Amino acid sequence: MLAGRVRDVTETQTTSPPTQRPVRQLLAASVGNAVEWYDWYAYTFLATYIAAQVFPKSADDSLVPLLSTFAVFAVGFFMRPVGGLLMGAVADRHGRRAALTVTILLMGGSSLLVGLTPTYAAAGVLAPVLLVLARLLQGLSVGGEFAASTTFLVESAGPGRRGLFSSFQYVSTTVGQLVASGVATLLVGSLSDGQMNGWGWRVPFVLGAVLSLVGFWIRRGAQETRSAEQREAPRPGLFEALRRHPRESLLIGGITAGGTIAYYTWTSYLPTYAELNAGIDKSDALLAGTLSLAFFALLQPLGGLLSDRIGRRPLLLFFGLGFALLAVPLLHTLRDSFAVLLLVQCAGMVLLTGFTSISAAVNAEIFPPRVRAAGIGFPYSLTVALFGGTAPYVGTLFKDQGHAGLFPWYVAVICLVSSVVYLRLPETAHAPLRR
């Protein structure tokens, strides 16, 4: 029934002329998205320095450790879905370009707030309060960015290029992560511990605020992708996508669950997993992770182009069934060897590309344009929070309980469930996108 309903949707699509400046559109979405994720990951890489200054262990106020816990929880599991819903609604009501402008200004402002947050020694409990506020705004921005940029990228693509344009969602995300890692590594390597704790940790966030202004300038010149009919139609309600398209919302969750747990396991958690379970040296684990991420970014356009030729479903099944069959053998192959870790990571990246390179296109092709951004944003971000964001915690929990070998099976089972969804998906690659 679900597949039939989505098939009916895709078969009644109408065409609209593609944007006149596709390269500028691609640049506007990609540069802004890279800046967004640079700011997000900069906090991750420098969290220990920030915590030492803003959440000191010696703090007498009992609110300080509470705020430390809340900062991680609220941003990771609450604000991203909220951002997907709110910024998606902005994109559907006021235009994709307007939403992209709001998200990058939010991220730039919150990044600057992190960089200027006073220490606990200087401001007391106000310091962690400001940092929590900044992270809440960053979570709102990141959740909204995917909804807006996904819609914008796919609607900007010309005929037969939606998969290619879609792939730059994860190209830019990975570039942002690599730049954040590089900046953090450069600072840690060139400054003393005293300098890093004093002012060095602030530099990436001030730089992020400046880069956000550059992204804002590029996005201001982008072309709006909503059709004239959409702009003249009554504005959709905040929960209209969920209310009128519940099956499509559930479909987004089913598509995303396997992809997000595999993505966060292979791109974020695998170095730590290798350290905990295979005795890999931390520096080797981080180097392998960096090299595999660069390899991953290069693969994305190839996956997008391939999907424009052979369709979305074959790539999704390649990813889903590949991880269902190989996640356990790959993770059990890990041992105290840099070469083995790098091969395992790169093999996973090849499989993962079947999902990441086309997820934006697949999502955008499911919803009608009236509620496309909000329809994607909320269920996608919620699924990421439930499955992707918790992957490192689930893996660590299995390890603490003495059942580390169960985590690969957990990943495999979730990917198998998503594969069942992929089998039922109608093929949308060669149907025109509704405008």
Coordinates of C-alpha atoms in Angstrom, one line a residue:
M1 CA 0.0 0.0 0.0
L2 CA 2.8 2.4 1.0
A3 CA 4.8 1.7 -2.2
G4 CA 1.6 2.1 -4.3
R5 CA 0.9 5.4 -2.7
V6 CA 4.4 6.7 -3.3
R7 CA 4.2 5.3 -6.9
D8 CA 1.0 7.2 -7.5
V9 CA 2.7 10.4 -6.3
T10 CA 5.8 10.0 -8.6
E11 CA 3.7 9.1 -11.7
T12 CA 1.8 12.3 -11.5
Q13 CA 4.8 14.6 -11.4
T14 CA 5.0 17.7 -13.6
T15 CA 8.2 19.3 -14.8
S16 CA 9.6 22.7 -14.5
P17 CA 12.6 24.4 -16.1
P18 CA 15.8 23.7 -14.1
T19 CA 17.6 26.5 -12.4
Q20 CA 19.6 28.7 -14.8
R21 CA 22.8 28.7 -12.7
P22 CA 23.3 25.1 -11.5
V23 CA 26.9 25.5 -10.5
R24 CA 26.2 28.5 -8.4
Q25 CA 23.3 26.6 -6.8
L26 CA 25.6 23.6 -6.1
L27 CA 28.2 26.0 -4.6
A28 CA 25.6 27.8 -2.4
A29 CA 24.4 24.6 -0.9
S30 CA 27.7 22.8 -0.6
V31 CA 29.8 25.7 0.9
G32 CA 27.1 26.5 3.4
N33 CA 26.7 22.9 4.4
A34 CA 30.5 22.5 4.8
V35 CA 30.6 25.5 7.1
E36 CA 27.7 24.2 9.1
W37 CA 29.4 20.9 9.7
Y38 CA 32.8 22.5 10.3
D39 CA 31.3 24.4 13.2
W40 CA 29.5 21.3 14.5
Y41 CA 32.5 19.0 14.4
A42 CA 34.9 21.7 15.8
Y43 CA 33.1 21.4 19.1
T44 CA 33.4 17.7 19.0
F45 CA 37.2 17.7 18.4
L46 CA 37.8 20.4 21.1
A47 CA 35.2 19.3 23.7
T48 CA 37.8 18.3 26.3
Y49 CA 39.4 21.8 26.2
I50 CA 36.0 23.4 26.4
A51 CA 34.8 21.2 29.3
A52 CA 38.0 22.0 31.3
Q53 CA 37.3 25.7 31.1
V54 CA 33.5 25.8 31.2
F55 CA 32.5 22.6 33.1
P56 CA 35.5 22.3 35.5
K57 CA 35.5 19.3 37.8
S58 CA 36.4 21.5 40.7
A59 CA 33.2 23.6 40.3
D60 CA 31.2 23.7 43.6
D61 CA 27.9 24.6 42.0
S62 CA 25.9 21.4 41.5
L63 CA 24.3 22.9 38.4
V64 CA 27.5 22.6 36.4
P65 CA 27.7 18.8 35.9
L66 CA 23.9 18.9 35.3
L67 CA 24.3 21.5 32.5
S68 CA 27.2 19.5 31.1
T69 CA 25.0 16.5 30.7
F70 CA 22.1 18.6 29.4
A71 CA 24.2 20.2 26.7
V72 CA 25.1 16.9 25.1
F73 CA 21.6 15.4 25.5
A74 CA 19.6 18.4 24.3
V75 CA 21.5 19.1 21.2
G76 CA 22.0 15.5 20.1
F77 CA 18.5 14.2 20.8
F78 CA 16.2 17.1 20.8
M79 CA 17.2 20.2 18.9
R80 CA 18.0 18.5 15.6
P81 CA 14.5 17.1 15.0
V82 CA 13.1 20.4 16.2
G83 CA 15.4 22.2 13.7
G84 CA 14.3 19.9 10.9
L85 CA 10.7 20.7 11.6
L86 CA 11.0 24.5 12.1
M87 CA 13.5 25.2 9.4
G88 CA 11.8 22.8 7.0
A89 CA 8.6 24.8 7.6
V90 CA 10.5 28.0 6.9
A91 CA 11.7 26.5 3.6
D92 CA 8.2 25.4 2.6
R93 CA 6.5 28.7 3.6
H94 CA 9.1 31.3 2.7
G95 CA 11.4 29.6 0.3
R96 CA 14.5 27.3 0.3
R97 CA 16.9 30.2 0.0
A98 CA 15.4 32.0 3.0
A99 CA 15.8 28.8 5.2
L100 CA 19.4 28.3 4.1
T101 CA 20.1 31.9 5.0
V102 CA 18.6 31.5 8.5
T103 CA 20.5 28.2 9.2
I104 CA 23.9 29.6 8.3
L105 CA 23.3 32.8 10.3
L106 CA 22.2 30.7 13.2
M107 CA 25.3 28.5 13.0
G108 CA 27.6 31.5 12.6
G109 CA 26.1 33.2 15.6
S110 CA 26.2 30.2 17.8
S111 CA 29.8 29.4 16.7
L112 CA 30.8 33.0 17.7
L113 CA 29.0 32.5 21.0
V114 CA 31.0 29.4 21.7
G115 CA 34.2 31.2 20.9
L116 CA 33.3 34.1 23.2
T117 CA 31.9 32.1 26.1
P118 CA 33.6 33.1 29.3
T119 CA 35.3 30.6 31.5
Y120 CA 33.7 29.3 34.7
A121 CA 36.4 31.0 36.7
A122 CA 35.4 34.4 35.2
A123 CA 31.6 34.1 35.0
G124 CA 30.5 31.2 37.2
V125 CA 27.4 29.3 36.2
L126 CA 26.7 31.8 33.4
A127 CA 29.5 30.2 31.4
P128 CA 27.9 26.7 31.0
V129 CA 24.5 28.3 30.5
L130 CA 25.8 30.3 27.5
L131 CA 27.6 27.2 26.1
V132 CA 24.4 25.2 26.4
L133 CA 22.5 27.9 24.6
A134 CA 25.1 28.0 21.8
R135 CA 24.9 24.2 21.4
L136 CA 21.1 24.3 21.3
L137 CA 21.3 26.9 18.5
Q138 CA 23.8 24.7 16.7
G139 CA 21.6 21.7 17.0
L140 CA 18.6 23.7 15.6
S141 CA 20.8 24.9 12.7
V142 CA 22.2 21.5 11.8
G143 CA 18.7 19.9 11.9
G144 CA 17.3 22.6 9.7
E145 CA 20.3 22.6 7.3
F146 CA 19.6 19.1 6.1
A147 CA 16.0 19.7 5.4
A148 CA 16.6 23.0 3.5
S149 CA 19.8 22.0 1.7
T150 CA 18.5 18.6 0.6
T151 CA 15.4 20.1 -0.9
F152 CA 17.4 23.0 -2.5
L153 CA 20.1 20.7 -4.0
V154 CA 17.6 18.3 -5.6
E155 CA 15.3 21.0 -6.9
S156 CA 18.3 22.8 -8.4
A157 CA 19.4 19.8 -10.5
G158 CA 18.7 19.5 -14.2
P159 CA 17.1 16.4 -15.8
G160 CA 19.1 13.3 -15.1
R161 CA 21.3 15.0 -12.5
R162 CA 19.4 14.7 -9.2
G163 CA 21.6 11.9 -8.0
L164 CA 24.7 13.8 -8.8
F165 CA 23.5 17.0 -7.0
S166 CA 22.3 14.9 -4.1
S167 CA 25.8 13.4 -3.6
F168 CA 27.2 16.8 -2.7
Q169 CA 25.2 16.8 0.6
Y170 CA 27.7 14.3 2.0
V171 CA 30.7 15.6 0.0
S172 CA 30.3 19.0 1.8
T173 CA 29.5 17.4 5.2
T174 CA 32.7 15.3 5.0
V175 CA 34.8 18.4 3.8
G176 CA 33.5 20.3 6.9
Q177 CA 34.5 17.4 9.2
L178 CA 38.0 17.1 7.6
V179 CA 38.6 20.9 7.8
A180 CA 37.5 21.0 11.5
S181 CA 39.8 18.0 12.2
G182 CA 42.7 19.7 10.4
V183 CA 42.3 23.0 12.2
A184 CA 42.0 21.3 15.6
T185 CA 45.1 19.1 14.9
L186 CA 47.1 22.1 13.7
L187 CA 46.3 24.1 16.8
V188 CA 47.0 21.2 19.2
G189 CA 50.2 20.5 17.5
S190 CA 51.5 24.1 17.4
L191 CA 50.3 25.5 20.7
S192 CA 51.2 24.5 24.3
D193 CA 48.6 23.1 26.6
G194 CA 48.5 26.4 28.4
Q195 CA 47.8 28.3 25.2
M196 CA 45.2 25.8 24.1
N197 CA 43.3 26.0 27.4
G198 CA 43.7 29.8 27.5
W199 CA 42.7 30.9 24.1
G200 CA 43.6 28.4 21.4
W201 CA 40.3 26.4 21.7
R202 CA 38.4 29.6 20.8
V203 CA 40.1 30.2 17.4
P204 CA 38.2 27.5 15.4
F205 CA 34.8 29.0 16.5
V206 CA 35.7 32.6 15.6
L207 CA 37.0 31.3 12.3
G208 CA 33.7 29.4 11.9
A209 CA 31.7 32.6 12.4
V210 CA 33.8 34.3 9.7
L211 CA 33.3 31.4 7.3
S212 CA 29.6 31.5 8.0
L213 CA 29.5 35.1 6.6
V214 CA 31.2 33.9 3.4
G215 CA 28.6 31.1 3.1
F216 CA 25.8 33.7 3.8
W217 CA 27.1 35.9 1.0
I218 CA 27.2 33.0 -1.5
R219 CA 23.7 31.8 -0.5
R220 CA 22.2 35.3 -0.9
G221 CA 23.0 35.1 -4.6
A222 CA 21.4 31.7 -5.1
Q223 CA 18.2 31.2 -7.1
E224 CA 15.0 30.2 -5.3
T225 CA 13.8 26.8 -6.4
R226 CA 10.2 27.0 -5.4
S227 CA 7.9 27.4 -8.4
A228 CA 5.6 30.4 -8.9
E229 CA 2.6 28.2 -8.1
Q230 CA 4.1 27.3 -4.8
R231 CA 4.9 30.9 -3.8
E232 CA 1.3 31.9 -4.6
A233 CA -0.4 29.0 -2.8
P234 CA -1.5 29.2 0.8
R235 CA 1.3 28.4 3.2
P236 CA 1.3 24.9 4.7
G237 CA 0.8 24.4 8.5
L238 CA 3.7 23.5 10.7
F239 CA 2.6 19.8 11.1
E240 CA 0.9 19.5 7.7
A241 CA 3.5 17.0 6.3
L242 CA 3.1 14.7 9.3
R243 CA -0.7 15.1 9.3
R244 CA -1.4 14.6 5.6
H245 CA 1.6 12.3 4.7
P246 CA 2.1 9.9 7.7
R247 CA 3.1 7.0 5.5
E248 CA 5.7 9.0 3.7
S249 CA 7.1 10.2 7.1
L250 CA 7.4 6.6 8.3
L251 CA 9.1 5.8 5.0
I252 CA 11.7 8.4 5.5
G253 CA 12.4 6.8 8.9
G254 CA 12.7 3.3 7.4
I255 CA 15.0 4.5 4.7
T256 CA 17.2 6.4 7.1
A257 CA 17.6 4.0 10.0
G258 CA 20.1 1.7 8.4
G259 CA 22.0 4.5 6.7
T260 CA 22.4 6.6 9.8
I261 CA 23.6 3.8 12.1
A262 CA 26.1 2.7 9.4
Y263 CA 27.3 6.3 8.8
Y264 CA 27.9 7.2 12.4
T265 CA 29.5 3.8 13.1
W266 CA 31.9 4.0 10.2
T267 CA 32.7 7.7 10.1
S268 CA 32.7 8.6 13.9
Y269 CA 32.7 5.6 16.1
L270 CA 35.0 3.1 14.3
P271 CA 38.3 4.6 15.5
T272 CA 37.1 4.3 19.1
Y273 CA 35.6 0.8 18.5
A274 CA 39.0 -0.3 17.1
E275 CA 40.8 1.1 20.2
L276 CA 38.4 -0.6 22.6
N277 CA 38.1 -3.9 20.9
A278 CA 41.3 -4.4 18.8
G279 CA 43.9 -2.5 20.7
I280 CA 44.6 -0.1 17.8
D281 CA 46.8 2.9 18.8
K282 CA 44.8 6.1 19.0
S283 CA 47.0 8.0 16.5
D284 CA 46.7 5.2 14.0
A285 CA 43.0 5.0 14.5
L286 CA 42.6 8.7 13.9
L287 CA 44.8 8.7 10.8
A288 CA 42.9 5.8 9.3
G289 CA 39.7 7.6 10.0
T290 CA 40.9 10.7 8.2
L291 CA 42.2 8.9 5.2
S292 CA 38.9 6.9 4.8
L293 CA 36.9 10.1 5.1
A294 CA 38.8 11.7 2.2
F295 CA 38.2 8.5 0.2
F296 CA 34.5 8.6 1.1
A297 CA 34.1 12.2 -0.1
L298 CA 35.6 11.2 -3.5
L299 CA 33.2 8.3 -3.9
Q300 CA 30.0 10.4 -3.4
P301 CA 29.7 12.0 -6.9
L302 CA 30.4 8.6 -8.5
G303 CA 27.5 7.0 -6.6
G304 CA 25.2 9.9 -7.5
L305 CA 26.1 9.6 -11.2
L306 CA 25.6 5.9 -11.1
S307 CA 22.1 6.2 -9.5
D308 CA 21.1 8.6 -12.3
R309 CA 21.9 5.9 -14.8
I310 CA 20.7 2.6 -13.1
G311 CA 18.3 4.0 -10.5
R312 CA 18.2 4.6 -6.7
R313 CA 17.0 1.2 -5.5
P314 CA 20.0 -0.9 -6.7
L315 CA 22.4 1.4 -4.8
L316 CA 20.2 1.3 -1.7
L317 CA 20.1 -2.5 -1.8
F318 CA 23.8 -2.6 -2.4
F319 CA 24.3 -0.6 0.8
G320 CA 21.6 -2.3 2.9
L321 CA 22.2 -5.9 2.0
G322 CA 26.0 -5.3 1.9
F323 CA 26.0 -4.1 5.5
A324 CA 23.5 -6.8 6.6
L325 CA 25.9 -9.4 5.3
L326 CA 29.3 -7.8 5.9
A327 CA 29.0 -5.6 9.0
V328 CA 29.8 -8.5 11.4
P329 CA 32.7 -10.0 9.3
L330 CA 34.2 -6.6 8.8
L331 CA 34.1 -5.5 12.4
H332 CA 35.3 -8.9 13.6
T333 CA 38.3 -8.7 11.2
L334 CA 39.7 -5.7 13.1
R335 CA 43.0 -6.4 14.9
D336 CA 46.0 -4.4 16.0
S337 CA 47.0 -3.3 12.5
F338 CA 46.7 0.1 10.8
A339 CA 46.5 -1.5 7.3
V340 CA 43.6 -3.8 8.4
L341 CA 41.7 -0.9 10.0
L342 CA 42.1 1.2 6.9
L343 CA 40.9 -1.6 4.6
V344 CA 37.9 -2.2 6.9
Q345 CA 37.0 1.5 7.0
C346 CA 37.4 1.9 3.2
A347 CA 35.3 -1.2 2.5
G348 CA 32.6 0.2 4.7
M349 CA 32.8 3.5 2.9
V350 CA 32.2 1.9 -0.5
L351 CA 29.1 0.2 0.8
L352 CA 27.9 3.3 2.7
T353 CA 28.1 5.3 -0.5
G354 CA 25.1 3.4 -1.8
F355 CA 23.1 5.3 0.8
T356 CA 24.8 8.6 1.4
S357 CA 25.3 9.6 -2.2
I358 CA 21.6 9.5 -3.0
S359 CA 19.7 9.9 0.3
A360 CA 18.9 13.5 -0.5
A361 CA 17.4 12.6 -3.8
V362 CA 15.5 9.7 -2.5
N363 CA 14.0 11.8 0.3
A364 CA 13.1 14.7 -1.9
E365 CA 11.4 12.4 -4.5
I366 CA 9.0 11.1 -1.9
F367 CA 7.3 14.3 -0.8
P368 CA 5.3 16.8 -2.8
P369 CA 6.9 20.3 -3.1
R370 CA 4.4 22.0 -0.8
V371 CA 5.7 20.2 2.3
R372 CA 8.9 18.7 0.9
A373 CA 11.4 20.4 3.3
A374 CA 9.5 19.9 6.5
G375 CA 8.4 16.4 5.4
I376 CA 12.0 15.4 5.1
G377 CA 13.4 17.4 8.0
F378 CA 11.6 16.1 11.0
P379 CA 11.4 12.3 10.4
Y380 CA 15.0 12.3 9.1
S381 CA 16.5 14.2 12.0
L382 CA 14.5 12.2 14.5
T383 CA 15.7 8.9 13.0
V384 CA 19.3 10.2 13.1
A385 CA 18.9 11.0 16.7
L386 CA 17.4 7.7 17.6
F387 CA 19.8 5.4 15.7
G388 CA 22.8 7.4 14.4
G389 CA 23.4 9.6 17.4
T390 CA 23.1 6.7 19.8
A391 CA 25.4 4.3 17.9
P392 CA 28.6 5.2 19.9
Y393 CA 26.7 4.8 23.2
V394 CA 25.1 1.5 22.2
G395 CA 28.5 0.2 21.2
T396 CA 30.1 1.4 24.4
L397 CA 27.3 -0.1 26.4
F398 CA 27.7 -3.5 24.8
K399 CA 31.4 -3.3 25.6
D400 CA 30.8 -2.4 29.3
Q401 CA 28.3 -5.2 29.6
G402 CA 30.9 -7.7 28.3
H403 CA 29.0 -8.2 25.0
A404 CA 31.1 -6.2 22.5
G405 CA 30.5 -8.8 19.8
L406 CA 26.8 -7.9 19.8
F407 CA 27.3 -4.4 18.4
P408 CA 28.1 -5.5 14.8
W409 CA 25.0 -7.7 14.8
Y410 CA 23.0 -4.6 16.0
V411 CA 24.2 -2.7 13.0
A412 CA 23.5 -5.6 10.6
V413 CA 20.0 -6.1 11.8
I414 CA 19.0 -2.4 11.5
C415 CA 20.5 -2.4 7.9
L416 CA 18.5 -5.5 7.1
V417 CA 15.3 -3.9 8.3
S418 CA 16.0 -0.9 6.0
S419 CA 16.7 -3.2 3.1
V420 CA 13.2 -4.5 3.4
V421 CA 12.0 -0.9 3.0
Y422 CA 14.3 -0.5 -0.1
L423 CA 12.9 -3.6 -1.7
R424 CA 9.4 -2.0 -1.6
L425 CA 10.4 1.4 -2.8
P426 CA 9.2 2.5 -6.3
E427 CA 12.0 3.6 -8.6
T428 CA 12.0 7.4 -8.9
A429 CA 15.3 8.2 -10.6
H430 CA 13.9 8.6 -14.1
A431 CA 10.6 10.2 -13.2
P432 CA 10.3 14.0 -13.3
L433 CA 10.4 15.8 -9.9
R434 CA 7.2 17.5 -9.0
R435 CA 7.7 21.3 -8.9

